[in-house]
Tab-separated table of C-alpha atoms in Angstrom:
chain	number	residue	atom	x	y	z
J	1	MET	CA	106.513	64.189	116.543
J	2	LYS	CA	108.040	66.573	114.042
J	3	VAL	CA	105.593	69.112	112.651
J	4	ARG	CA	105.699	69.583	108.901
J	5	TYR	CA	104.010	72.813	107.901
J	6	PHE	CA	102.357	73.175	104.483
J	7	ASP	CA	99.914	76.028	105.119
J	8	ASN	CA	101.945	79.138	104.363
J	9	ALA	CA	99.003	80.787	102.601
J	10	ALA	CA	97.208	80.817	105.970
J	11	THR	CA	100.171	82.266	107.833
J	12	THR	CA	103.947	82.087	107.960
J	13	ARG	CA	106.318	81.961	110.894
J	14	VAL	CA	108.119	85.149	111.930
J	15	LYS	CA	111.669	84.999	110.610
J	16	GLU	CA	114.477	85.212	113.172
J	17	GLU	CA	115.885	88.332	111.501
J	18	VAL	CA	112.455	89.958	111.653
J	19	LEU	CA	111.911	89.097	115.326
J	20	LYS	CA	115.379	90.348	116.246
J	21	GLU	CA	114.677	93.707	114.625
J	22	MET	CA	111.302	93.986	116.377
J	23	LEU	CA	112.321	93.154	119.956
J	24	PRO	CA	113.858	96.515	121.014
J	25	TYR	CA	110.581	98.283	120.209
J	26	PHE	CA	108.743	96.348	122.917
J	27	ASN	CA	110.824	97.300	125.958
J	28	GLU	CA	113.673	99.654	125.025
J	29	ARG	CA	112.581	101.930	122.175
J	30	TYR	CA	108.981	102.031	123.374
J	31	GLY	CA	108.211	105.713	122.842
J	32	ASN	CA	104.961	106.860	121.257
J	33	PRO	CA	105.790	107.969	117.695
J	34	SER	CA	103.640	111.078	118.158
J	35	SER	CA	105.736	112.274	121.113
J	36	LEU	CA	108.400	114.953	120.698
J	37	TYR	CA	111.041	113.542	123.071
J	38	SER	CA	113.905	111.383	121.855
J	39	ILE	CA	112.472	107.866	122.324
J	40	GLY	CA	109.309	109.001	120.558
J	41	ARG	CA	111.356	110.333	117.662
J	42	ILE	CA	113.239	107.023	117.528
J	43	SER	CA	109.943	105.181	117.068
J	44	LYS	CA	108.811	107.661	114.413
J	45	LYS	CA	112.065	107.216	112.504
J	46	ALA	CA	111.703	103.418	112.660
J	47	ILE	CA	108.229	103.663	111.130
J	48	GLU	CA	109.481	105.828	108.281
J	49	GLU	CA	112.388	103.458	107.596
J	50	ALA	CA	109.947	100.553	107.454
J	51	ARG	CA	107.717	102.541	105.108
J	52	LYS	CA	110.634	102.866	102.678
J	53	LYS	CA	111.288	99.109	102.790
J	54	VAL	CA	107.661	98.225	102.084
J	55	ALA	CA	107.569	100.748	99.247
J	56	SER	CA	110.741	99.267	97.756
J	57	LEU	CA	109.177	95.786	97.543
J	58	ILE	CA	106.420	97.026	95.207
J	59	ASN	CA	108.281	100.006	93.680
J	60	CYS	CA	106.251	102.957	94.909
J	61	GLN	CA	107.039	106.106	96.864
J	62	ALA	CA	107.270	105.803	100.626
J	63	ASN	CA	104.551	108.410	101.160
J	64	GLU	CA	102.138	106.195	99.211
J	65	ILE	CA	102.271	103.503	101.925
J	66	TYR	CA	99.768	103.508	104.809
J	67	PHE	CA	100.207	101.039	107.663
J	68	THR	CA	97.135	99.083	108.794
J	69	GLY	CA	96.315	96.231	111.154
J	70	CYS	CA	96.014	93.519	108.481
J	71	GLY	CA	95.193	92.806	104.847
J	72	SER	CA	91.472	92.768	105.576
J	73	GLU	CA	91.671	96.251	107.032
J	74	SER	CA	93.572	97.426	103.975
J	75	ASP	CA	90.852	96.008	101.710
J	76	ASN	CA	88.071	97.552	103.785
J	77	THR	CA	89.818	100.900	103.982
J	78	ILE	CA	90.389	101.363	100.282
J	79	ILE	CA	87.163	99.837	98.924
J	80	LYS	CA	84.932	101.772	101.301
J	81	GLY	CA	87.179	104.820	101.192
J	82	ILE	CA	86.999	105.098	97.405
J	83	ALA	CA	83.311	104.180	97.260
J	84	TYR	CA	82.409	106.978	99.664
J	85	SER	CA	84.738	109.571	98.145
J	86	GLN	CA	83.628	108.791	94.568
J	87	ARG	CA	79.872	108.281	95.063
J	88	LYS	CA	78.972	111.591	93.444
J	89	LYS	CA	80.613	110.260	90.280
J	90	GLY	CA	78.985	106.830	90.473
J	91	LYS	CA	78.120	103.818	92.598
J	92	HIS	CA	79.207	100.857	90.466
J	93	ILE	CA	82.040	98.532	91.479
J	94	ILE	CA	83.515	95.569	89.587
J	95	THR	CA	85.113	92.610	91.353
J	96	THR	CA	85.228	88.801	90.898
J	97	GLN	CA	83.424	85.783	92.318
J	98	ILE	CA	86.632	84.379	93.826
J	99	GLU	CA	87.794	87.294	95.965
J	100	HIS	CA	88.805	86.946	99.601
J	101	PRO	CA	85.900	87.510	102.041
J	102	ALA	CA	87.476	90.843	103.010
J	103	VAL	CA	86.607	92.067	99.525
J	104	LEU	CA	83.391	90.128	98.908
J	105	HIS	CA	81.781	91.010	102.226
J	106	THR	CA	82.822	94.640	101.910
J	107	CYS	CA	81.219	94.828	98.475
J	108	GLN	CA	78.075	93.133	99.796
J	109	MET	CA	77.898	95.675	102.601
J	110	LEU	CA	78.167	98.514	100.064
J	111	GLU	CA	75.339	96.967	98.051
J	112	LYS	CA	73.124	97.420	101.112
J	113	GLN	CA	74.034	101.115	100.988
J	114	GLY	CA	72.897	101.609	97.416
J	115	PHE	CA	76.008	100.667	95.464
J	116	THR	CA	75.834	98.094	92.678
J	117	VAL	CA	78.500	95.431	92.222
J	118	THR	CA	79.353	93.246	89.230
J	119	TYR	CA	80.945	89.908	90.200
J	120	LEU	CA	82.969	88.616	87.253
J	121	LYS	CA	83.061	84.891	86.557
J	122	VAL	CA	86.327	82.990	86.109
J	123	ASN	CA	87.310	80.065	83.897
J	124	LYS	CA	88.300	76.610	85.161
J	125	GLU	CA	91.797	77.935	85.885
J	126	GLY	CA	90.403	80.745	88.015
J	127	ILE	CA	91.194	83.551	85.554
J	128	ILE	CA	88.783	86.302	84.494
J	129	ASN	CA	87.884	87.110	80.891
J	130	VAL	CA	89.184	90.636	80.244
J	131	GLU	CA	86.539	91.202	77.591
J	132	GLU	CA	83.848	90.463	80.154
J	133	LEU	CA	85.532	93.020	82.386
J	134	ARG	CA	85.549	95.575	79.590
J	135	ASN	CA	81.893	94.896	78.796
J	136	SER	CA	80.939	95.289	82.467
J	137	ILE	CA	82.200	98.866	82.667
J	138	ARG	CA	79.491	101.514	82.902
J	139	ASN	CA	79.439	105.283	82.985
J	140	ASP	CA	79.046	105.128	86.771
J	141	THR	CA	81.839	102.587	87.424
J	142	ILE	CA	84.192	104.033	90.047
J	143	LEU	CA	86.319	101.079	91.152
J	144	ILE	CA	87.704	97.785	89.881
J	145	THR	CA	88.960	95.567	92.714
J	146	ILE	CA	90.432	92.249	91.572
J	147	MET	CA	92.862	90.136	93.566
J	148	PHE	CA	96.403	89.652	92.271
J	149	ALA	CA	96.514	85.958	93.167
J	150	ASN	CA	93.890	83.692	94.681
J	151	ASN	CA	94.370	82.358	98.196
J	152	GLU	CA	92.917	78.896	97.474
J	153	ILE	CA	94.072	77.893	93.990
J	154	GLY	CA	96.871	80.430	93.468
J	155	SER	CA	95.588	81.711	90.124
J	156	ILE	CA	97.296	84.937	89.028
J	157	GLN	CA	95.120	87.429	87.205
J	158	PRO	CA	96.223	89.441	84.110
J	159	ILE	CA	96.955	92.447	86.295
J	160	GLU	CA	98.637	94.655	83.699
J	161	MET	CA	95.776	94.176	81.250
J	162	ILE	CA	93.194	94.933	83.951
J	163	ALA	CA	95.095	98.072	84.929
J	164	LYS	CA	95.299	99.172	81.309
J	165	ILE	CA	91.533	98.815	80.861
J	166	ALA	CA	90.883	100.686	84.106
J	167	LYS	CA	93.129	103.541	83.044
J	168	MET	CA	91.469	103.694	79.615
J	169	TYR	CA	88.121	104.379	81.299
J	170	ASN	CA	89.553	106.543	84.113
J	171	ILE	CA	88.575	104.013	86.799
J	172	ILE	CA	90.593	103.368	89.962
J	173	PHE	CA	92.107	99.867	90.113
J	174	HIS	CA	92.771	98.140	93.434
J	175	THR	CA	94.278	94.700	93.868
J	176	ASP	CA	94.359	92.501	96.959
J	177	ALA	CA	97.952	91.254	96.745
J	178	VAL	CA	98.082	89.623	100.167
J	179	GLN	CA	99.048	86.226	98.700
J	180	ALA	CA	101.303	87.642	96.001
J	181	CYS	CA	103.570	90.061	97.870
J	182	GLY	CA	106.848	88.345	98.649
J	183	ASN	CA	106.040	85.394	96.379
J	184	VAL	CA	106.064	86.983	92.913
J	185	PRO	CA	107.533	90.254	91.569
J	186	ILE	CA	105.219	93.256	91.872
J	187	ASP	CA	105.957	96.664	90.347
J	188	VAL	CA	102.968	98.939	90.816
J	189	ARG	CA	104.425	101.574	88.508
J	190	LYS	CA	105.119	99.214	85.633
J	191	MET	CA	101.872	97.294	86.125
J	192	GLY	CA	99.703	100.389	86.441
J	193	ILE	CA	98.220	99.456	89.829
J	194	ASP	CA	96.519	102.350	91.651
J	195	CYS	CA	95.986	100.733	95.057
J	196	LEU	CA	97.254	97.514	96.652
J	197	SER	CA	96.702	95.616	99.917
J	198	LEU	CA	99.300	93.444	101.645
J	199	SER	CA	99.609	91.622	104.967
J	200	GLY	CA	102.602	90.996	107.205
J	201	HIS	CA	101.875	87.472	108.354
J	202	LYS	CA	101.862	86.105	104.798
J	203	LEU	CA	105.521	87.041	104.235
J	204	TYR	CA	107.269	86.082	107.491
J	205	ALA	CA	106.322	89.184	109.496
J	206	PRO	CA	103.991	89.091	112.526
J	207	LYS	CA	100.220	89.000	112.576
J	208	GLY	CA	98.425	92.260	113.304
J	209	VAL	CA	100.163	94.461	110.761
J	210	GLY	CA	99.468	95.194	107.100
J	211	ALA	CA	99.940	97.938	104.569
J	212	LEU	CA	97.985	99.757	101.901
J	213	TYR	CA	99.492	101.398	98.833
J	214	VAL	CA	97.495	104.278	97.367
J	215	ARG	CA	98.914	106.149	94.400
J	216	ASN	CA	99.465	109.823	95.108
J	217	GLY	CA	96.541	111.890	93.866
J	218	ILE	CA	93.840	109.334	94.705
J	219	GLU	CA	91.424	110.548	97.349
J	220	PHE	CA	89.775	108.144	99.779
J	221	GLU	CA	87.843	108.589	102.989
J	222	LYS	CA	89.528	107.431	106.170
J	223	PHE	CA	88.459	104.206	107.847
J	224	LEU	CA	89.180	105.058	111.505
J	225	ASP	CA	88.451	108.367	113.224
J	226	GLY	CA	90.588	109.673	116.060
J	227	GLY	CA	94.141	110.977	115.935
J	228	HIS	CA	96.070	112.170	112.912
J	229	GLN	CA	98.333	109.144	112.351
J	230	GLU	CA	99.106	107.900	108.830
J	231	LYS	CA	98.494	111.291	107.206
J	232	ASN	CA	95.153	111.512	109.015
J	233	LYS	CA	93.895	108.347	107.284
J	234	ARG	CA	94.254	105.726	110.027
J	235	ALA	CA	93.786	106.849	113.623
J	236	GLY	CA	95.436	105.035	116.518
J	237	THR	CA	98.893	104.781	118.048
J	238	GLU	CA	101.033	102.828	115.612
J	239	ASN	CA	102.085	99.210	116.182
J	240	VAL	CA	105.743	100.186	115.999
J	241	ALA	CA	107.234	96.725	116.576
J	242	GLY	CA	104.872	95.159	114.030
J	243	ILE	CA	105.614	97.851	111.461
J	244	VAL	CA	109.350	97.402	111.969
J	245	GLY	CA	108.872	93.655	111.466
J	246	LEU	CA	106.877	94.186	108.283
J	247	GLY	CA	109.576	96.482	106.943
J	248	LYS	CA	112.326	93.951	107.631
J	249	ALA	CA	110.282	91.110	106.116
J	250	CYS	CA	109.705	93.154	102.948
J	251	GLU	CA	113.406	93.951	102.758
J	252	LEU	CA	114.303	90.249	103.013
J	253	ALA	CA	111.600	89.244	100.531
J	254	ASN	CA	112.893	91.787	98.044
J	255	PHE	CA	116.456	90.537	98.358
J	256	HIS	CA	115.672	86.795	98.143
J	257	LEU	CA	112.658	86.829	95.805
J	258	ILE	CA	114.124	84.986	92.805
J	259	GLU	CA	115.638	82.118	94.800
J	260	HIS	CA	112.496	81.952	96.968
J	261	MET	CA	110.277	81.567	93.896
J	262	LYS	CA	112.577	78.914	92.435
J	263	HIS	CA	112.533	76.902	95.663
J	264	LEU	CA	108.744	77.010	95.983
J	265	LYS	CA	108.138	76.126	92.339
J	266	GLU	CA	110.448	73.110	92.507
J	267	LEU	CA	108.657	71.744	95.565
J	268	ARG	CA	105.213	72.477	94.124
J	269	ASP	CA	105.903	70.816	90.771
J	270	TYR	CA	107.472	67.791	92.451
J	271	PHE	CA	104.474	67.428	94.763
J	272	ILE	CA	101.973	67.704	91.914
J	273	ALA	CA	103.807	65.110	89.837
J	274	GLN	CA	104.031	62.672	92.764
J	275	VAL	CA	100.340	62.981	93.662
J	276	GLN	CA	99.207	62.549	90.064
J	277	GLU	CA	101.412	59.488	89.700
J	278	LYS	CA	100.590	57.777	92.989
J	279	ILE	CA	96.990	58.658	93.893
J	280	GLU	CA	94.355	57.380	91.499
J	281	GLY	CA	91.651	59.867	90.544
J	282	ALA	CA	93.327	62.922	92.115
J	283	VAL	CA	91.906	66.099	90.541
J	284	PHE	CA	94.239	69.078	90.225
J	285	ASN	CA	92.339	72.323	90.750
J	286	GLY	CA	93.225	75.427	88.758
J	287	GLY	CA	95.870	76.025	86.116
J	288	ILE	CA	99.623	75.547	86.374
J	289	GLU	CA	101.130	78.378	84.318
J	290	LYS	CA	99.436	81.440	85.834
J	291	ARG	CA	99.761	80.283	89.423
J	292	LEU	CA	101.645	81.193	92.582
J	293	PRO	CA	104.879	79.189	92.794
J	294	GLY	CA	104.063	77.592	96.151
J	295	ASN	CA	100.379	76.698	95.733
J	296	ALA	CA	98.885	73.284	94.922
J	297	ASN	CA	95.221	72.323	95.301
J	298	PHE	CA	93.830	68.824	94.786
J	299	SER	CA	90.467	67.130	95.208
J	300	PHE	CA	90.344	63.436	96.103
J	301	PRO	CA	86.987	61.888	95.082
J	302	SER	CA	85.255	59.811	97.761
J	303	VAL	CA	87.382	61.421	100.494
J	304	ASP	CA	86.001	63.811	103.119
J	305	GLY	CA	88.223	66.894	103.324
J	306	GLU	CA	87.856	67.344	107.079
J	307	ALA	CA	88.701	63.706	107.752
J	308	LEU	CA	91.707	64.070	105.462
J	309	LEU	CA	92.987	67.080	107.414
J	310	LEU	CA	92.509	65.379	110.788
J	311	ASN	CA	94.390	62.304	109.612
J	312	LEU	CA	97.204	64.452	108.248
J	313	ASP	CA	97.344	66.320	111.554
J	314	ALA	CA	97.755	63.023	113.366
J	315	LYS	CA	100.929	62.554	111.332
J	316	GLY	CA	102.214	66.040	112.174
J	317	ILE	CA	101.204	67.578	108.840
J	318	CYS	CA	99.583	71.012	108.685
J	319	ALA	CA	97.592	71.743	105.527
J	320	SER	CA	94.239	73.273	104.631
J	321	ALA	CA	90.966	72.464	102.899
J	322	GLY	CA	90.800	76.003	101.531
J	323	SER	CA	91.084	79.510	102.912
J	324	ALA	CA	91.840	79.812	106.621
J	325	CYS	CA	89.378	82.709	106.730
J	326	THR	CA	86.465	80.472	105.700
J	327	SER	CA	87.420	77.292	107.569
J	328	GLY	CA	84.536	77.709	110.010
J	329	SER	CA	81.984	77.416	107.213
J	330	SER	CA	80.377	74.120	106.214
J	331	ALA	CA	79.531	75.467	102.766
J	332	PRO	CA	81.711	74.351	99.843
J	333	SER	CA	84.473	76.725	98.787
J	334	HIS	CA	83.106	79.608	96.708
J	335	VAL	CA	86.375	79.569	94.774
J	336	LEU	CA	86.160	75.901	93.824
J	337	ALA	CA	82.473	76.294	92.972
J	338	SER	CA	83.351	79.229	90.698
J	339	ILE	CA	85.802	77.123	88.665
J	340	GLY	CA	83.123	74.475	88.123
J	341	LEU	CA	83.744	71.863	90.827
J	342	SER	CA	80.825	69.906	92.225
J	343	ASP	CA	80.035	70.183	95.926
J	344	GLU	CA	81.411	66.680	96.399
J	345	LEU	CA	84.765	67.523	94.842
J	346	ALA	CA	84.934	70.853	96.646
J	347	HIS	CA	84.404	69.078	99.982
J	348	SER	CA	87.232	66.661	99.181
J	349	SER	CA	89.832	69.337	98.458
J	350	LEU	CA	93.268	69.861	99.972
J	351	ARG	CA	95.312	73.059	99.696
J	352	VAL	CA	99.058	72.739	100.147
J	353	THR	CA	101.138	75.916	100.231
J	354	PHE	CA	104.901	75.653	100.515
J	355	GLY	CA	107.329	77.949	102.325
J	356	GLU	CA	111.032	78.512	102.512
J	357	ASP	CA	111.479	75.969	105.332
J	358	ASN	CA	110.022	73.050	103.380
J	359	THR	CA	112.310	70.425	101.851
J	360	LYS	CA	111.985	67.660	99.278
J	361	GLU	CA	112.072	65.165	102.163
J	362	ASP	CA	109.071	66.940	103.690
J	363	VAL	CA	107.208	66.558	100.406
J	364	ASP	CA	108.047	62.856	100.239
J	365	TYR	CA	106.618	62.397	103.728
J	366	LEU	CA	103.507	64.348	102.763
J	367	VAL	CA	102.907	62.273	99.613
J	368	GLU	CA	103.533	58.996	101.462
J	369	SER	CA	101.063	60.046	104.155
J	370	LEU	CA	98.483	61.179	101.595
J	371	CYS	CA	98.641	57.868	99.760
J	372	GLU	CA	98.063	55.955	102.989
J	373	ILE	CA	95.262	58.218	104.279
J	374	VAL	CA	93.362	58.499	100.990
J	375	LYS	CA	93.395	54.727	100.609
J	376	LYS	CA	92.174	54.266	104.193
J	377	LEU	CA	89.371	56.824	103.870
J	378	ARG	CA	88.191	55.411	100.563
J	379	ASN	CA	88.008	51.925	102.051
J	380	SER	CA	86.236	52.984	105.228
């Protein structure tokens, strides 16, 4: 059976060009980047070339990029790192109710250490109210951390406005852009972003590698103690092959971004229109304008989400009921609850996220399968 993959927000495949560039660093150019001999210097040079490529994708300086093990590590590093380095100034952090667990759980951990956190509400489209943000700022606010785009409903926040408010009050602004990087244009200089997290396996690079942008001049405490790698901010021998893969993936994403966005948006809009036309009662979750081009999220009343996924899997279709990072939880999605959905609707949700390999024929098969499965589950 042919597998049709519609869960690119959970992870993407590794592109052939990316894998090809990585392979020599496993068994030929395997030197430790901290070594002085030639194969060590080759590895070090490869890391610095990758750093330039990542920086180019978001328009920052190469020395503002720190390589990490994943997006969650990037979030942990910068949120904790700024909290600890700024605690003499204050202990108040502002975030939102719909953040990824890497942000929410980090903030909750800091609350146990005496920090206070404001969790901003969102509207039915998953967007914050910037006036509520402004009104939440206090004299002891040290950090605003708000995701660029949501992993479940794809809502894109007013990043430039948030950054402008943060700058007005001299507060550091971090954004988790794991879902956005490679899918929408990001210019940290133009947008006024101070810090940004990204992850390799969301943009056709391998799992186990991520990056953190921190604007020059911002101090943060290191997350891992040990050696002096990554300007003494992230100890541990570098994952050279993974970093090389991330660099290549960012280079490709940068080059193909416009056509990639166009392709995803066409598939997404076609899918949404077909579902709304053919499946009675389907509820579209989130807004359409301020949304990632490849994200669609529906709830199907009177349908169990887990049963829906298992039936889709039986037809070779990979999709999600929400975030892959919360799939082990029986609780309804905190994101869907935050935009006002009932527990019943939240438990009947389906997230479809398109990638560059998907075709219109794939979407037709998905819609045909959905129609059949939803009807069967409602009649059972």
